Amino acid sequence: MVEILSRLFKEADLEDIDKVVYLTQGRVAPLFDAPEFGMAEKMVIKAMALAFKKSVEEVTISYKKSGDLGETAEKLSSQEDSIARSTRSRMTVEEVFKSLKSLTETTGEGSVDKKVEILANLLQGSDPCSARFIARIPVDKMRLGFSDMTVLEALSWMIDGTKKHKDRIEEAYNIRPDLGYISVQIKKSGVAGVEHVKPAVGTPILGMRAERLTSAGAILEKIGKCAVEPKLDGLRTQLHYKKKGIDGKPFIKLFSRGLENVTPMYPDLVAAAVKELNCDEIILDGEALGFDPQTERFLPFQETVQRKRKYDVESFSVSKPLRLVVFDCLYYNGQNLIAETYRRRREVVEGLLRHGKILVCAQMLEVDTSQKLDLFFKDCLKRGFEGIMAKKLDGVYQAGARGWNWIKL
């Protein structure tokens, strides 16, 4: 698979490489920004009926036999007479990509019929093998059997026929998890194209994860004097903020641990960012927790998780308000802080959120003895936290990785 993909990427023009990469994943955008096609199987069946001049019943019977919309499209396409097949023009990647993207942009009254027509035109203009995959993309069933990591290996293989660049490419991907962007950089400049990849406001960074040890003594033996913070049991949230977006208004996006855009779910955090952040642009890593405005105590995870919803968002933001407890800063006013020490990143957070009400700085204590660490640990448990996170004072932020710069107890 890696070798086949690398050949495909080599053949692709620079102008097409990002589109080719997205399409191999059945997308028309990066994972974190993946717009919905909004097509159910019945709509795809209607499009096939229109494209291949069959009844919906005929297509449905064929689909039930194979159980695969793609195979059904390929079979129906190959059954067309030779005259119909010969009139097809060979579609370019860009044409297919634009048509599929238009499916995600077609909304409102009459959108169902418009989507069916767009897909039917695509299927009608494609050869049987292409029809197989075009039919699968809108219902997210590509069945190709590889992941983003396979694509990263293929990009390495494209450079010199080895996987030796994969780790470096993956490091860049963890900071900018956009396969299209990464592929363009490599197509232009080889592995040098991703040597200096920086965070970008609006593109989520894969969150760092912690290793685990079982005692205060083991932690201090591993990383020495360290910072300890309460281990928070909430919703891992990354906040991206620009004082002035393209439209001149504040630009704010919130992403979950899985890179899902959760901005519409947390209007209270969006409002707090506008009110409380005094900077040009920033990317913050933290944990969103529900809290009781009367007692100021954080709510259990079972109540906090109710805020992750698409409906009744406004009423829940009033009855179960959130605080974003910030424990890291990855980008600040044009500065990439990922390779900076924990101490430096912490200084930025403390300076920025000194007077925060909703966006607050995580509690932190520096400890150099197991007794101090144990006392802090026990205090955190009493206050209802899961435990503690110990952080190496000169440790960098290892995007997407589990490392000993963070240790949980």
CSV table of C-alpha atoms in Angstrom, one decimal, residues 201-354:
chain,number,residue,atom,x,y,z
A,201,VAL,CA,-4.2,29.5,14.6
A,202,GLY,CA,-7.2,27.5,13.4
A,203,THR,CA,-5.3,24.3,12.9
A,204,PRO,CA,-5.4,22.1,16.0
A,205,ILE,CA,-2.2,20.6,17.4
A,206,LEU,CA,-2.3,17.0,18.6
A,207,GLY,CA,-2.3,17.1,22.4
A,208,MET,CA,0.7,15.9,24.4
A,209,ARG,CA,0.1,12.8,26.6
A,210,ALA,CA,1.6,11.7,29.9
A,211,GLU,CA,3.5,8.7,31.1
A,212,ARG,CA,2.5,7.0,34.4
A,213,LEU,CA,4.5,6.2,37.6
A,214,THR,CA,3.2,4.9,40.9
A,215,SER,CA,5.0,7.0,43.5
A,216,ALA,CA,6.3,10.5,44.3
A,217,GLY,CA,9.8,9.1,44.7
A,218,ALA,CA,9.8,7.4,41.3
A,219,ILE,CA,8.7,10.7,39.7
A,220,LEU,CA,11.4,12.8,41.3
A,221,GLU,CA,14.0,10.1,40.5
A,222,LYS,CA,12.9,10.3,36.8
A,223,ILE,CA,12.7,14.1,36.3
A,224,GLY,CA,14.0,15.8,39.4
A,225,LYS,CA,12.6,19.0,40.8
A,226,CYS,CA,9.3,19.5,38.9
A,227,ALA,CA,6.0,21.3,38.7
A,228,VAL,CA,2.9,19.6,39.9
A,229,GLU,CA,-0.7,20.4,38.9
A,230,PRO,CA,-4.0,18.8,39.7
A,231,LYS,CA,-5.0,16.1,37.2
A,232,LEU,CA,-8.3,17.5,35.8
A,233,ASP,CA,-11.2,15.2,34.8
A,234,GLY,CA,-13.0,17.3,32.2
A,235,LEU,CA,-13.0,17.8,28.4
A,236,ARG,CA,-9.6,18.4,26.9
A,237,THR,CA,-9.9,21.6,24.9
A,238,GLN,CA,-7.6,23.6,22.7
A,239,LEU,CA,-8.4,27.3,22.3
A,240,HIS,CA,-7.3,29.2,19.2
A,241,TYR,CA,-7.7,32.9,19.2
A,242,LYS,CA,-7.0,35.9,16.9
A,243,LYS,CA,-7.9,39.4,17.9
A,244,LYS,CA,-8.7,40.2,14.3
A,245,GLY,CA,-9.8,37.5,11.9
A,246,ILE,CA,-10.2,37.9,8.1
A,247,ASP,CA,-13.5,39.8,8.7
A,248,GLY,CA,-11.9,42.1,11.3
A,249,LYS,CA,-13.7,40.4,14.2
A,250,PRO,CA,-12.2,38.1,16.8
A,251,PHE,CA,-11.5,34.6,15.4
A,252,ILE,CA,-12.0,31.8,17.9
A,253,LYS,CA,-12.1,28.1,17.5
A,254,LEU,CA,-12.2,25.3,20.1
A,255,PHE,CA,-11.0,21.8,19.4
A,256,SER,CA,-11.5,18.5,21.3
A,257,ARG,CA,-8.8,15.9,22.1
A,258,GLY,CA,-9.9,14.1,18.9
A,259,LEU,CA,-9.5,17.3,16.8
A,260,GLU,CA,-13.3,17.9,16.5
A,261,ASN,CA,-14.3,21.5,16.1
A,262,VAL,CA,-16.5,22.0,19.2
A,263,THR,CA,-16.7,25.8,19.1
A,264,PRO,CA,-20.6,25.9,18.7
A,265,MET,CA,-20.9,23.7,21.8
A,266,TYR,CA,-19.2,26.2,24.2
A,267,PRO,CA,-20.5,29.7,23.6
A,268,ASP,CA,-19.5,30.7,27.2
A,269,LEU,CA,-15.9,29.9,26.5
A,270,VAL,CA,-16.0,31.9,23.2
A,271,ALA,CA,-17.5,34.9,25.0
A,272,ALA,CA,-14.8,34.6,27.7
A,273,ALA,CA,-12.0,34.5,25.1
A,274,VAL,CA,-13.2,37.8,23.6
A,275,LYS,CA,-13.5,39.4,27.0
A,276,GLU,CA,-10.4,38.0,28.8
A,277,LEU,CA,-7.6,37.5,26.3
A,278,ASN,CA,-5.4,40.5,25.8
A,279,CYS,CA,-3.2,39.5,22.9
A,280,ASP,CA,-3.1,39.4,19.1
A,281,GLU,CA,-3.1,35.6,18.7
A,282,ILE,CA,-2.7,32.5,20.9
A,283,ILE,CA,-3.2,28.7,21.1
A,284,LEU,CA,-3.9,27.4,24.6
A,285,ASP,CA,-4.2,23.8,25.9
A,286,GLY,CA,-6.5,23.1,28.8
A,287,GLU,CA,-9.4,21.2,30.3
A,288,ALA,CA,-13.0,22.5,30.2
A,289,LEU,CA,-14.8,21.7,33.5
A,290,GLY,CA,-18.3,22.4,34.6
A,291,PHE,CA,-18.6,24.5,37.8
A,292,ASP,CA,-21.2,25.6,40.3
A,293,PRO,CA,-21.3,29.4,40.3
A,294,GLN,CA,-22.6,29.4,43.9
A,295,THR,CA,-19.9,27.2,45.5
A,296,GLU,CA,-17.1,27.7,42.8
A,297,ARG,CA,-16.5,24.0,42.9
A,298,PHE,CA,-15.9,22.0,39.8
A,299,LEU,CA,-18.6,19.5,38.8
A,300,PRO,CA,-18.1,15.7,38.3
A,301,PHE,CA,-17.1,14.6,34.8
A,302,GLN,CA,-20.6,13.0,34.4
A,303,GLU,CA,-22.1,16.5,34.6
A,304,THR,CA,-19.4,18.3,32.6
A,305,VAL,CA,-19.7,15.8,29.7
A,306,GLN,CA,-23.4,16.9,29.3
A,307,ARG,CA,-22.0,20.1,27.8
A,308,LYS,CA,-20.7,18.3,24.7
A,309,ARG,CA,-23.9,18.5,22.7
A,310,LYS,CA,-25.4,20.0,19.5
A,311,TYR,CA,-28.8,20.9,20.9
A,312,ASP,CA,-30.1,23.1,23.8
A,313,VAL,CA,-26.5,24.5,23.9
A,314,GLU,CA,-27.5,28.0,25.2
A,315,SER,CA,-29.7,26.7,28.0
A,316,PHE,CA,-27.0,24.2,29.2
A,317,SER,CA,-24.4,26.9,29.0
A,318,VAL,CA,-26.4,28.8,31.7
A,319,SER,CA,-27.4,25.8,33.9
A,320,LYS,CA,-23.9,24.1,33.6
A,321,PRO,CA,-21.4,26.8,32.9
A,322,LEU,CA,-17.8,25.9,32.0
A,323,ARG,CA,-14.4,27.1,33.0
A,324,LEU,CA,-11.3,26.5,30.8
A,325,VAL,CA,-8.5,25.6,33.2
A,326,VAL,CA,-5.4,26.3,31.0
A,327,PHE,CA,-2.2,24.4,31.7
A,328,ASP,CA,-0.2,25.2,28.5
A,329,CYS,CA,0.5,27.7,25.8
A,330,LEU,CA,1.7,26.5,22.4
A,331,TYR,CA,1.7,29.7,20.3
A,332,TYR,CA,1.7,33.3,21.3
A,333,ASN,CA,1.8,36.5,19.2
A,334,GLY,CA,3.7,34.8,16.4
A,335,GLN,CA,6.1,32.8,18.7
A,336,ASN,CA,6.1,29.0,18.4
A,337,LEU,CA,6.4,27.9,22.0
A,338,ILE,CA,6.3,24.1,21.4
A,339,ALA,CA,10.1,23.8,21.7
A,340,GLU,CA,10.3,26.2,24.7
A,341,THR,CA,10.6,24.9,28.2
A,342,TYR,CA,7.6,24.3,30.5
A,343,ARG,CA,8.7,27.2,32.7
A,344,ARG,CA,8.7,29.6,29.7
A,345,ARG,CA,5.2,28.4,28.5
A,346,ARG,CA,3.9,28.6,32.1
A,347,GLU,CA,5.1,32.3,32.4
A,348,VAL,CA,3.0,33.2,29.3
A,349,VAL,CA,-0.1,31.5,30.7
A,350,GLU,CA,0.2,33.1,34.1
A,351,GLY,CA,0.9,36.6,32.7
A,352,LEU,CA,-2.1,36.4,30.3
A,353,LEU,CA,-4.7,34.8,32.6
A,354,ARG,CA,-3.8,36.6,35.9
